[in-house]
Coordinates of C-alpha atoms and ligand atoms in Angstrom, one line a residue:
X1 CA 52.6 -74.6 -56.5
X2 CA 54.1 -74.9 -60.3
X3 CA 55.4 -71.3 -61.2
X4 CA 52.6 -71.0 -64.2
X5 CA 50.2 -71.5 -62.6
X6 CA 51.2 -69.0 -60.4
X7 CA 51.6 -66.8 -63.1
X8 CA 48.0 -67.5 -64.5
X9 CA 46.5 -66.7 -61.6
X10 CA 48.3 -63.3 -61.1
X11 CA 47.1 -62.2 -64.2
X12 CA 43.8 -63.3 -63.4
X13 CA 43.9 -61.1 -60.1
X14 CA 45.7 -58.5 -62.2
X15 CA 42.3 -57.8 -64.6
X16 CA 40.2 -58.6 -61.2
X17 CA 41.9 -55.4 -59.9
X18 CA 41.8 -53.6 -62.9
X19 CA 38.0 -53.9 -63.1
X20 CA 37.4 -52.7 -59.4
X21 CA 39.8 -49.2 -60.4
X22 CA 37.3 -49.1 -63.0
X23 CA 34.4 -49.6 -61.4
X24 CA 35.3 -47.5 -58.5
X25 CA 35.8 -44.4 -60.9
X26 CA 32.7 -45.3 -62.6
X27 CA 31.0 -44.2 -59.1
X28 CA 33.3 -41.4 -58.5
X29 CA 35.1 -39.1 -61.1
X30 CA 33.6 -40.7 -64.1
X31 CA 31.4 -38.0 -66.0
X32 CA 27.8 -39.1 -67.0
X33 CA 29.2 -38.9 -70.6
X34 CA 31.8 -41.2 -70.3
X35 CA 29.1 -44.2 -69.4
X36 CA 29.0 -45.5 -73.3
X37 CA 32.4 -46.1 -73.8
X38 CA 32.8 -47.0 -69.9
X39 CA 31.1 -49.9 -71.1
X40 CA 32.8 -51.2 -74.1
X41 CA 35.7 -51.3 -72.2
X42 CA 34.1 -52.9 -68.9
X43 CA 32.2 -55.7 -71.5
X44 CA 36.3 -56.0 -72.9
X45 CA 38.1 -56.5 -69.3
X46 CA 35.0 -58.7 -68.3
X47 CA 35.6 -61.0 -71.1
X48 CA 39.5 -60.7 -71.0
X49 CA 38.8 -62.1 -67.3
X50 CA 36.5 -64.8 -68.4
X51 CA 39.0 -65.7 -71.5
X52 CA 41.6 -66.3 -68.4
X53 CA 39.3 -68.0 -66.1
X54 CA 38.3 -70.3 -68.7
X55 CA 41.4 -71.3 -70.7
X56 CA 42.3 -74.9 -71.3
X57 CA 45.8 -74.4 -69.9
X58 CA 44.8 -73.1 -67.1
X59 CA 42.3 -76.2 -66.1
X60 CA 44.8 -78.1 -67.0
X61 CA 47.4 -76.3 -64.3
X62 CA 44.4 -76.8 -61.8
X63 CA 43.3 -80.9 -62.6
X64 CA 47.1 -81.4 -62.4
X65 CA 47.3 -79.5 -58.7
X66 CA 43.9 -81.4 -57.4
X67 CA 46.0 -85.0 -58.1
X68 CA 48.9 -84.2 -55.9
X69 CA 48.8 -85.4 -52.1
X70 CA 48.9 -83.2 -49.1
X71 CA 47.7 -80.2 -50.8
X72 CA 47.2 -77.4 -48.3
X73 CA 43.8 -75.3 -47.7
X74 CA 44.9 -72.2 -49.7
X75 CA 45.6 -74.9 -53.0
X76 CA 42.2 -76.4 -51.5
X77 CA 40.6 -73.4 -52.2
X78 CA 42.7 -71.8 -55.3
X79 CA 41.2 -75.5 -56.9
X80 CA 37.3 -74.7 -55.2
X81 CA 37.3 -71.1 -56.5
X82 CA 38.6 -71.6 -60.2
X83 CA 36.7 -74.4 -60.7
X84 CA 33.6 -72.7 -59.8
X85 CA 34.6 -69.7 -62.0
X86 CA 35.4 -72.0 -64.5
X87 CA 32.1 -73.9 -64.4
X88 CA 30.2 -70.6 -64.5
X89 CA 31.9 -68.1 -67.1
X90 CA 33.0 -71.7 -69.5
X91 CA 29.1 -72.4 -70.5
X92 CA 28.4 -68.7 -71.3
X93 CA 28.9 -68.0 -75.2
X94 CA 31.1 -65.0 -76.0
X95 CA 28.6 -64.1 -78.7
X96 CA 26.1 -63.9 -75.5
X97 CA 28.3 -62.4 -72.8
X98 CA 29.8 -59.6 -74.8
X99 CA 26.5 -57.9 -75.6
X100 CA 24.9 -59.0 -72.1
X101 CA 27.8 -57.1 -70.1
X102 CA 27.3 -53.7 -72.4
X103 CA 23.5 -54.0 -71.5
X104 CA 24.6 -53.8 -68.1
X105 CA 26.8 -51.6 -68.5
X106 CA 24.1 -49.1 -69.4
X107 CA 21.2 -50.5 -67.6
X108 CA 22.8 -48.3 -64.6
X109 CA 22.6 -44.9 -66.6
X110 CA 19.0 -45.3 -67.4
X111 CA 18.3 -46.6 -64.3
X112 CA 19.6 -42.6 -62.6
X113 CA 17.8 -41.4 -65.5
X114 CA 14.6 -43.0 -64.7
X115 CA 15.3 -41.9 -60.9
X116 CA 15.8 -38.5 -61.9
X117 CA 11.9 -38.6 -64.2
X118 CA 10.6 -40.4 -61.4
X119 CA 9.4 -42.7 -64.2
X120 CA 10.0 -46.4 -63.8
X121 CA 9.0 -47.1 -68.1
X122 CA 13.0 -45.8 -68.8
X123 CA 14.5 -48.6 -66.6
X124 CA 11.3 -51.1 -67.3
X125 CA 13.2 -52.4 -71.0
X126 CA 16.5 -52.4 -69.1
X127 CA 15.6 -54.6 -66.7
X128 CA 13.7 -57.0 -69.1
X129 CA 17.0 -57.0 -70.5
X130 CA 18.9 -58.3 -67.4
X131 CA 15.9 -60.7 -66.5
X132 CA 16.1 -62.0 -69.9
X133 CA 19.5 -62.6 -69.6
X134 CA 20.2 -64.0 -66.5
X135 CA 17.4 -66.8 -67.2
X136 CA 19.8 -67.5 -70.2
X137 CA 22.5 -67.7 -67.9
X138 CA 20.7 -70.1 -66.0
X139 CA 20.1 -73.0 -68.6
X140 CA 23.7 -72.7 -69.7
X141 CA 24.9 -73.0 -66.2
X142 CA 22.4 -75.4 -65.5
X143 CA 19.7 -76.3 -62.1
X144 CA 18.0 -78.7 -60.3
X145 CA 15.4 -77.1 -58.5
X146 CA 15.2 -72.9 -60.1
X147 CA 17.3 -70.7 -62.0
X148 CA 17.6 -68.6 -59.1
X149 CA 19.4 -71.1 -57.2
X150 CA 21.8 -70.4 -60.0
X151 CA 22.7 -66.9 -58.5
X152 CA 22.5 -67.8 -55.0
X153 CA 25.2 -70.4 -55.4
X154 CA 26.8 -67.7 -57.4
X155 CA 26.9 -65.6 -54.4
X156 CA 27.2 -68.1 -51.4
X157 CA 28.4 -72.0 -52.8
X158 CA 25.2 -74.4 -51.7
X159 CA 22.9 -71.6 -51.2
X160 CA 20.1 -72.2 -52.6
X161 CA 15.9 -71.6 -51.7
X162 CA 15.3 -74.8 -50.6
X163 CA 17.8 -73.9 -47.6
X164 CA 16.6 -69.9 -48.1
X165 CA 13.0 -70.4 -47.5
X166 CA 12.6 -71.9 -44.2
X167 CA 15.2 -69.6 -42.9
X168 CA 13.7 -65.6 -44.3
X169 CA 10.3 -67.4 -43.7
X170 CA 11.0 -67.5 -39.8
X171 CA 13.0 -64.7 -39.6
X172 CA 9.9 -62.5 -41.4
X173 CA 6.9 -63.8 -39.3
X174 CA 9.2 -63.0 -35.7
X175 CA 10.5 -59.7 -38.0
X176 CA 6.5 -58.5 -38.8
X177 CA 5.7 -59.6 -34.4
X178 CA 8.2 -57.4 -33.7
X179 CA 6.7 -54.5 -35.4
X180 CA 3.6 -55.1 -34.7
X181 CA 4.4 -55.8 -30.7
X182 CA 6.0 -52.2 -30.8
X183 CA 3.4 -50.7 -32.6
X184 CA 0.5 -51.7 -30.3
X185 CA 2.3 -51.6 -27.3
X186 CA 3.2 -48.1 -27.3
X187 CA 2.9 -44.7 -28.6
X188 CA 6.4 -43.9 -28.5
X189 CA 8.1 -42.0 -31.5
X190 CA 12.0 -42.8 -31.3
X191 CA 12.6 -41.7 -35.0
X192 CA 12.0 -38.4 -33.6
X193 CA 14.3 -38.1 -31.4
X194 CA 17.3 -37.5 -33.4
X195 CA 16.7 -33.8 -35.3
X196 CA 16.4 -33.7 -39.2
X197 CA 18.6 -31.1 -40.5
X198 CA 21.8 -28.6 -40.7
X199 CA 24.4 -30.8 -40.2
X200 CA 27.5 -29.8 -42.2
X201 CA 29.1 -31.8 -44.6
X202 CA 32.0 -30.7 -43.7
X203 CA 31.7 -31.6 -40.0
X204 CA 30.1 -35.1 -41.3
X205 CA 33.7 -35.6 -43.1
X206 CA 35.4 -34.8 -40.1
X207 CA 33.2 -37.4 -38.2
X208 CA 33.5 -40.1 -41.0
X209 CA 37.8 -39.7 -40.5
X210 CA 37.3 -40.3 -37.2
X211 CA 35.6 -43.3 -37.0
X212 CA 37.7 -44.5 -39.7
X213 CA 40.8 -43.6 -37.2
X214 CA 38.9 -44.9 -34.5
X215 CA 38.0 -48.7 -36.2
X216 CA 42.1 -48.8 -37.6
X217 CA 41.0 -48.8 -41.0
X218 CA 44.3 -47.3 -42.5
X219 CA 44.5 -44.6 -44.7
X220 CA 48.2 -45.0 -45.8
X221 CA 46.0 -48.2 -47.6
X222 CA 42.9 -46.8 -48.6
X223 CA 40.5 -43.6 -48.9
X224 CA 37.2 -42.0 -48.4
X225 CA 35.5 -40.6 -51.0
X226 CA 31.9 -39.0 -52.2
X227 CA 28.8 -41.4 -54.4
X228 CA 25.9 -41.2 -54.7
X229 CA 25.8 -45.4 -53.1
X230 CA 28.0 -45.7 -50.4
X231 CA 30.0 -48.8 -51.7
X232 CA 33.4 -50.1 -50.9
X233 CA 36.3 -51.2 -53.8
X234 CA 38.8 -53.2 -53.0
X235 CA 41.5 -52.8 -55.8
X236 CA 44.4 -54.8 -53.7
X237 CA 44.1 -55.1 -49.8
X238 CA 47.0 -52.1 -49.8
X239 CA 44.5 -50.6 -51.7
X240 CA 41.0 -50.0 -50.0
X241 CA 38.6 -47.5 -51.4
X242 CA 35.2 -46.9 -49.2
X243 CA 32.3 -44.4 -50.5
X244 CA 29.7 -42.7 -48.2
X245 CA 27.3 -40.1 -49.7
X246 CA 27.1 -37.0 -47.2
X247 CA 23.4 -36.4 -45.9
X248 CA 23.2 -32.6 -44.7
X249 CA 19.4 -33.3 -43.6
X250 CA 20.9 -36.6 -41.3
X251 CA 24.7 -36.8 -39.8
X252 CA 23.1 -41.1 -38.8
X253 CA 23.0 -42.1 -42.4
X254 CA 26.9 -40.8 -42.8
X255 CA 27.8 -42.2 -38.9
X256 CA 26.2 -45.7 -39.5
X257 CA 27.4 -46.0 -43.6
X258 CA 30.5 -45.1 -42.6
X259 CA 31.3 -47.9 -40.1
X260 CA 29.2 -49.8 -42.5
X261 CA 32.1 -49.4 -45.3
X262 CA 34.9 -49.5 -42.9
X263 CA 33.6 -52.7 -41.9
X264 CA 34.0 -54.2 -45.7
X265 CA 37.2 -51.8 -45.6
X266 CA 39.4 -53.9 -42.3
X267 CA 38.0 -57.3 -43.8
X268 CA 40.0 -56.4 -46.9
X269 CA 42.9 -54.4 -45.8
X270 CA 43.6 -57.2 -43.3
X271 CA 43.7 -60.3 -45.5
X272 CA 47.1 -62.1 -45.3
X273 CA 49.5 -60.6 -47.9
X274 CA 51.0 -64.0 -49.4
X275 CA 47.3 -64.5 -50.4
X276 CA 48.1 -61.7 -53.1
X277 CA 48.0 -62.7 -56.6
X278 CA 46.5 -66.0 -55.8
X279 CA 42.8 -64.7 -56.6
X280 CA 42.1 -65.7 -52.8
X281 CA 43.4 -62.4 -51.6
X282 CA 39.4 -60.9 -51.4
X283 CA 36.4 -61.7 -49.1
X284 CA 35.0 -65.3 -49.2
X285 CA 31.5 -64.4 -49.9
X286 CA 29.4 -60.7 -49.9
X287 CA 27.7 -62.9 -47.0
X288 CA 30.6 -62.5 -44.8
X289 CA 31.3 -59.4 -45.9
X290 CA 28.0 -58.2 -44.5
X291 CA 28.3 -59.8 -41.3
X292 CA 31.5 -57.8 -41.6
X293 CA 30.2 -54.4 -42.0
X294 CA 26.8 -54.9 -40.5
X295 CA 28.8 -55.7 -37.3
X296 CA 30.7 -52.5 -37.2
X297 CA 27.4 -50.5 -38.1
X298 CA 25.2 -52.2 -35.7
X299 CA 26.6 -54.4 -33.2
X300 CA 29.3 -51.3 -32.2
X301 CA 27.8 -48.0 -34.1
X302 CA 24.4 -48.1 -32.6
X303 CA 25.7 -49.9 -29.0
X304 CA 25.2 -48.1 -25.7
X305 CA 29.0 -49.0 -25.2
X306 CA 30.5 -47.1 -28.3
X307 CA 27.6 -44.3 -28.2
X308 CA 29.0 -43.6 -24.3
X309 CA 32.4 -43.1 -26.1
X310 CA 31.9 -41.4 -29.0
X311 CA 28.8 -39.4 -28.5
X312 CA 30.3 -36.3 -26.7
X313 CA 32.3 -35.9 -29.8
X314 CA 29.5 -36.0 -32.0
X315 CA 27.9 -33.7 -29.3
X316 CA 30.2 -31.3 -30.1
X317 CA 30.3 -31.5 -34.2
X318 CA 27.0 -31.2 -34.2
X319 CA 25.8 -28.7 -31.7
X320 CA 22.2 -29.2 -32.1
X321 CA 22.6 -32.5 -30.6
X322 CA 23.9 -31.4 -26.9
X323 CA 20.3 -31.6 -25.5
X324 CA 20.1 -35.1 -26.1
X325 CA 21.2 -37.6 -23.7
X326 CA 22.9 -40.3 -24.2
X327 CA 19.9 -42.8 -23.4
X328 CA 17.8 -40.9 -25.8
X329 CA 20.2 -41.1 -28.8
X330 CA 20.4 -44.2 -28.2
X331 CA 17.1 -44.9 -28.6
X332 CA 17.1 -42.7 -31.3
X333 CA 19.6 -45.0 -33.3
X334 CA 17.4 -47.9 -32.2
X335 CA 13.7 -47.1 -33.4
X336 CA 11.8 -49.5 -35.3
X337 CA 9.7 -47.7 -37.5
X338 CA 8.3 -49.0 -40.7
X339 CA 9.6 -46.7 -43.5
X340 CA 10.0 -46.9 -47.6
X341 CA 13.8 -46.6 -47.8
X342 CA 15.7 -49.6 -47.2
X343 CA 18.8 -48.1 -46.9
X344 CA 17.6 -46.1 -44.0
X345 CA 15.6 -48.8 -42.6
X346 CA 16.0 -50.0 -39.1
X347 CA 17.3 -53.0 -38.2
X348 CA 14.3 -55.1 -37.8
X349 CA 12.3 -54.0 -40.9
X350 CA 15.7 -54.1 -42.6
X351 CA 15.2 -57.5 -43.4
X352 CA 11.5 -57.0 -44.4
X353 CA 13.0 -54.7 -47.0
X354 CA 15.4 -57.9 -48.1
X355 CA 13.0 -60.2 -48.0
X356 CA 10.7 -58.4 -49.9
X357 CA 13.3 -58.4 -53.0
X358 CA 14.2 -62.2 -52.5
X359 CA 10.3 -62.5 -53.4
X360 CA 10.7 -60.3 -55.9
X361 CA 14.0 -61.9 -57.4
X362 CA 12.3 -65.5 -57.3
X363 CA 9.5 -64.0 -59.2
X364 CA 11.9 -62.6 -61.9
X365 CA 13.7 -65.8 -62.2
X366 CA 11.3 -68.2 -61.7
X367 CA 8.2 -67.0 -63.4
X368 CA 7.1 -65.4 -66.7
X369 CA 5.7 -62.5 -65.2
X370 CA 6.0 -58.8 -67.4
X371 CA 8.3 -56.9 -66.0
X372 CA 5.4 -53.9 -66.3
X373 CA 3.4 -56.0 -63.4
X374 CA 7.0 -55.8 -61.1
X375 CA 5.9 -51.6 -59.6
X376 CA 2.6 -53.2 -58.7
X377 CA 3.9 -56.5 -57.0
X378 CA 6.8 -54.6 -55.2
X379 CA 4.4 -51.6 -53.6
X380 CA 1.4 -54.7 -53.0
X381 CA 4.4 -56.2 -50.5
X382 CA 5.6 -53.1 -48.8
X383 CA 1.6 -52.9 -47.6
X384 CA 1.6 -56.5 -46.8
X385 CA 4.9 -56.9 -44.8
X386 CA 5.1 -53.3 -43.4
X387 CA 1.9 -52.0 -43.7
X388 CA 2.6 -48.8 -46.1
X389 CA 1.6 -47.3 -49.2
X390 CA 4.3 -46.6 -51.8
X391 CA 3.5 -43.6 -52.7
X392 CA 6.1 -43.5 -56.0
X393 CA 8.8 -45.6 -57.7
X394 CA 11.4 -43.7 -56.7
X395 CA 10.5 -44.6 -53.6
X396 CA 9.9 -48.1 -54.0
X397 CA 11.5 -50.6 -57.0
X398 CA 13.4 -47.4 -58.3
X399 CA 15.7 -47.0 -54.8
X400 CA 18.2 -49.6 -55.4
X401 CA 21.1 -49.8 -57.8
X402 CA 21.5 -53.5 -58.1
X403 CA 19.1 -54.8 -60.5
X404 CA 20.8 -52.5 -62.7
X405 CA 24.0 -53.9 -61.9
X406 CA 22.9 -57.7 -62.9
X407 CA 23.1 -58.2 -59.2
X408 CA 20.1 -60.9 -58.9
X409 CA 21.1 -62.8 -56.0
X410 CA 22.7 -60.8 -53.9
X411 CA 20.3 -59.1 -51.4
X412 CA 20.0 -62.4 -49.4
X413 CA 23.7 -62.0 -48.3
X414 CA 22.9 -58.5 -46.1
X415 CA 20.6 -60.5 -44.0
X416 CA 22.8 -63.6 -43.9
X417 CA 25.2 -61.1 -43.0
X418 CA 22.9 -59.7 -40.4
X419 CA 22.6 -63.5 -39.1
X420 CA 26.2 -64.5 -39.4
X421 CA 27.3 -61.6 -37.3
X422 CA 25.0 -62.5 -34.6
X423 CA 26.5 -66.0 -34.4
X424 CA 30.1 -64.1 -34.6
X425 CA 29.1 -61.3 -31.8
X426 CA 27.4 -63.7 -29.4
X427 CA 31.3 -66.2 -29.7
X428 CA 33.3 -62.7 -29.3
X429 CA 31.6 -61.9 -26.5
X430 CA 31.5 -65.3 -24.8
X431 CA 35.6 -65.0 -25.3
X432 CA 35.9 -61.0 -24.7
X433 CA 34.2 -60.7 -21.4
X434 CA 35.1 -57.1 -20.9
X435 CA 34.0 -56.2 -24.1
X436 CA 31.4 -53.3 -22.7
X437 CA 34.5 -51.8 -20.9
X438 CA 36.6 -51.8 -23.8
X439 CA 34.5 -50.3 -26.4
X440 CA 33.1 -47.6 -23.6
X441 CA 36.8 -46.6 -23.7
X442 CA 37.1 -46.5 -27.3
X443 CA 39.6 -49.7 -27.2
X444 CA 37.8 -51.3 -30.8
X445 CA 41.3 -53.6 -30.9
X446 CA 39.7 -56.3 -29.0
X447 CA 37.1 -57.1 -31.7
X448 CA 39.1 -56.0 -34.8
X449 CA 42.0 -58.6 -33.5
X450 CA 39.5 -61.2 -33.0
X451 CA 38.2 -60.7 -36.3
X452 CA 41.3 -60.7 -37.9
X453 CA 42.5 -63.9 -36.3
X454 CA 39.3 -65.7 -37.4
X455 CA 38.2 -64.3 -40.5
X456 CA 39.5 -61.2 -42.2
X457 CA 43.1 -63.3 -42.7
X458 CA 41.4 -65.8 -44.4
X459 CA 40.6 -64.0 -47.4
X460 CA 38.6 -67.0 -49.6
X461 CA 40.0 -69.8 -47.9
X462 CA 37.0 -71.0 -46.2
X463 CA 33.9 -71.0 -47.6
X464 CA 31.4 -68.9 -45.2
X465 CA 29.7 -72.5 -44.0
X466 CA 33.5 -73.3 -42.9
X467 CA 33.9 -70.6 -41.3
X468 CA 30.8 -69.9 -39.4
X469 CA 31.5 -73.8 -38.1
X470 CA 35.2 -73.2 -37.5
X471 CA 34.2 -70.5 -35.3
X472 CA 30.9 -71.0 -33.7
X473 CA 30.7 -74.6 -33.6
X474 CA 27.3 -74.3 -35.4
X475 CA 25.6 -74.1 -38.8
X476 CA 23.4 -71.1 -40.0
X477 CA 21.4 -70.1 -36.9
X478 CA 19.1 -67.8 -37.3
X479 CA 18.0 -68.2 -33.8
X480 CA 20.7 -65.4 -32.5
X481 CA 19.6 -63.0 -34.7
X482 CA 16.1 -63.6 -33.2
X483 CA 16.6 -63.2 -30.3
X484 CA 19.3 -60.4 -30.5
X485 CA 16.8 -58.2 -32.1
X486 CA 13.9 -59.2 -29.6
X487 CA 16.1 -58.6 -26.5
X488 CA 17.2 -55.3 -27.8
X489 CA 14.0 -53.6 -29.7
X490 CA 11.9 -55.1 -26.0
X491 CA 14.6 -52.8 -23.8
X492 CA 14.4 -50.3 -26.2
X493 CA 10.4 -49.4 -25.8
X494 CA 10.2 -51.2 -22.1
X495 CA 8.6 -54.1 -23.4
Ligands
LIG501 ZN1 27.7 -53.6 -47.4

């Protein structure tokens, strides 16, 4: 590859890095005060990135790389992923993005504010504001079918609703028969099982280290620190910094975030190092990412085979537990109960909760509809898809930080996460026959090798579609998933 482009695209990874230090802080040390001028100089990196991205000479570099012959995947992909940059951040105006990316900036301090009030009206403007603005972005960038396609593609290249529909439309009606099944079937209460309260932070840190020990995520590249949203920053793949938020009332939350994080935390500490500087050296898509972390949290965290390993330790940090037997914890981690949270939700309703702000995201996108109606629509489909009241915005369209964030688009990729790992666990397992023993014994190499060797080296070489092929043969597939979460909820409550 010519040695300026080279060059161009280390700088590009340079601010990309940059950005995630200061977004990381931003969650972490940052003090409330700081979140003005936080801004200015996130809207000024932001826009030094997209000045990069989107110079002449750099097309240029790229066109003349696409006419040579024999090119290999990584200058396949280097063309892919600039390109798409490119076609994206090139049609935005600067007099438009500047302005937009300091709204955003402080759409996420109102937004704690109007969690701390418990009154939606203090975010409502905000998120006018980012509506507003991403439909903008939409008709610069430019559709076929809706401007939320726009955001999907952002997120995942081809996604789109037309492919998006059929699949969350399945996967709810099976998700609401599950529910339902369990509901009528039997009076059961697993979500009581595991006791609310007294469980140290301390001894949750302890237990968070461990696991972290346990998975190989390495410290000597990378920490674990305290936010409010657990959330994982990648600043270089030597440099890997996860988040949980310590739950005294709850050691699961911290147990299943943390394997959650380290899950995103091994995809990127084990990308291949010549992939550095070459804006490749990062995750392909938040997509596989999820099917990264939501394998570590539920395929192994809440697994009879890891439990029988790990649960005497937890046994003993947490003393209140040692009554409990190892069939009823795991139960315990395996309830499906409708609840308001979907950060705490199970893994069935999980994707009620997800499909719930799809809705909601193709209303905002596609519709005219005042963002004062949004409360009302949001609690209306908690009743309808999991049958509860909402009793206040915090806890419904006030829990989650991305809206603030500009993140439209990106729910979809937890449960394409949830699906892709299903296709990936079901190939692992077919290939790791002994993969009960192993992770009974605490031996997590097995499934962290194999993930290595087919996806975490990768970085953004593959798109997720090439890689889900690559490696299971098949498309999207919802069908595992399915029946993953049928064969597993049925056992649970002896159905
Ligand atoms: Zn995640």
């Amino acid at each position: 590859m010519n040695l300026l482009l080279e060059k161009k695209l280390q700088e590009i990874d340079y601010i990309g890095s940059a950005l995630s230090l200061m977004y990381w802080d931003s969650s972490t040390e940052m003090p409330s005060k700081g979140a003005t001028k936080r801004g200015d100089l996130l809207a000024h990196f932001a826009n030094d990135y997209k000045t990069k991205v989107t110079s002449p000479e750099l097309i240029a570099l790229i066109d003349e790389l696409a006419l040579q012959d024999n090119l290999s995947d990584t200058e396949k992909a280097i063309i892919r992923t600039i390109k798409k940059k490119y076609d994206f951040l090139n049609c935005l105006p600067e007099d438009f993005y500047i302005p937009f990316k300091k709204d955003i900036a402080l759409a996420e301090s109102l937004w704690e504010e109007a969690r701390e009030k418990n009154d939606v009206t203090i975010f409502l403007p905000s998120l006018k504001k980012i509506i507003d603005g991403n439909k903008l972005i939409a008709k610069y960038v430019g559709y076929t079918t809706t401007p939320y396609d726009v955001f999907l593609d952002e997120y995942e290249r081809g996604l789109s609703t037309e492919l998006l529909d059929p699949l969350f439309e399945k996967l709810k009606k099976e998700c609401i028969a599950i529910v339902k099944n369990i509901q009528q079937t039997t009076s059961i209460k697993h979500e009581d099982i595991i006791p609310k309260g007294n469980y140290p932070k301390e001894q949750q840190k302890i237990m968070s280290l461990e696991l972290m020990d346990i998975i190989k995520f390495s410290m000597d590249a990378g920490n674990l620190n305290e936010s409010t949203h657990p959330v994982t920053n990648s600043i270089t793949n030597d440099d890997v910094r996860l988040t949980v938020n310590y739950n005294e009332n709850d050691f699961a939350d911290v147990y299943l975030a943390a394997l959650h994080e380290g899950g995103h935390g091994l995809y990127e500490q084990n990308i291949d190092p010549l992939l550095y500087g070459t804006t490749l050296c990062s995750g392909t898509a938040m997509s596989i990412h999820e099917s990264c972390s939501r394998m570590y949290e539920n395929e192994l965290g809440r697994s009879k085979a890891f439990l029988s390993y790990y649960y005497p330790r937890l046994q003993e940090l947490f003393p209140q537990l040692k009554d409990i037997s190892l069939e009823e914890m795991y139960k315990g981690l395996n309830h499906c109960t409708p609840s308001l949270i979907r950060i705490h939700a199970d893994e069935v309703t999980y994707n009620l909760h997800i499909i719930i702000r799809y809705e909601m995201e193709k209303l905002m996108l596609n519709e005219d509809i005042p963002v004062e109606e949004l409360p009302k629509i949001w609690n209306q489909k908690y009743k309808d898809y999991l049958g509860i009241d909402v009793p206040s915005d915090l806890l419904g369209i006030l829990q989650d930080i991305h809206w603030s964030n500009s993140l439209i688009g990106y729910f979809p990729s937890y449960t394409l996460g949830s699906i892709y790992a299903s296709q990936l666990f079901d190939v692992f397992k077919k290939e790791h026959l002994t993969w009960e023993k192993d992770i009974s014994s605490g031996n997590i190499a097995p499934l962290t090798e194999w993930m290595k060797k087919n996806i975490y080296q990768y970085g953004s070489i593959y798109t997720p579609s090439e890689l889900i092929q690559k490696i299971t043969g098949e498309e999207i597939n919802v069908d595992h998933y399915i029946n993953y979460l049928k064969d597993k909820y049925y056992n649970v409550y002896g159905l």
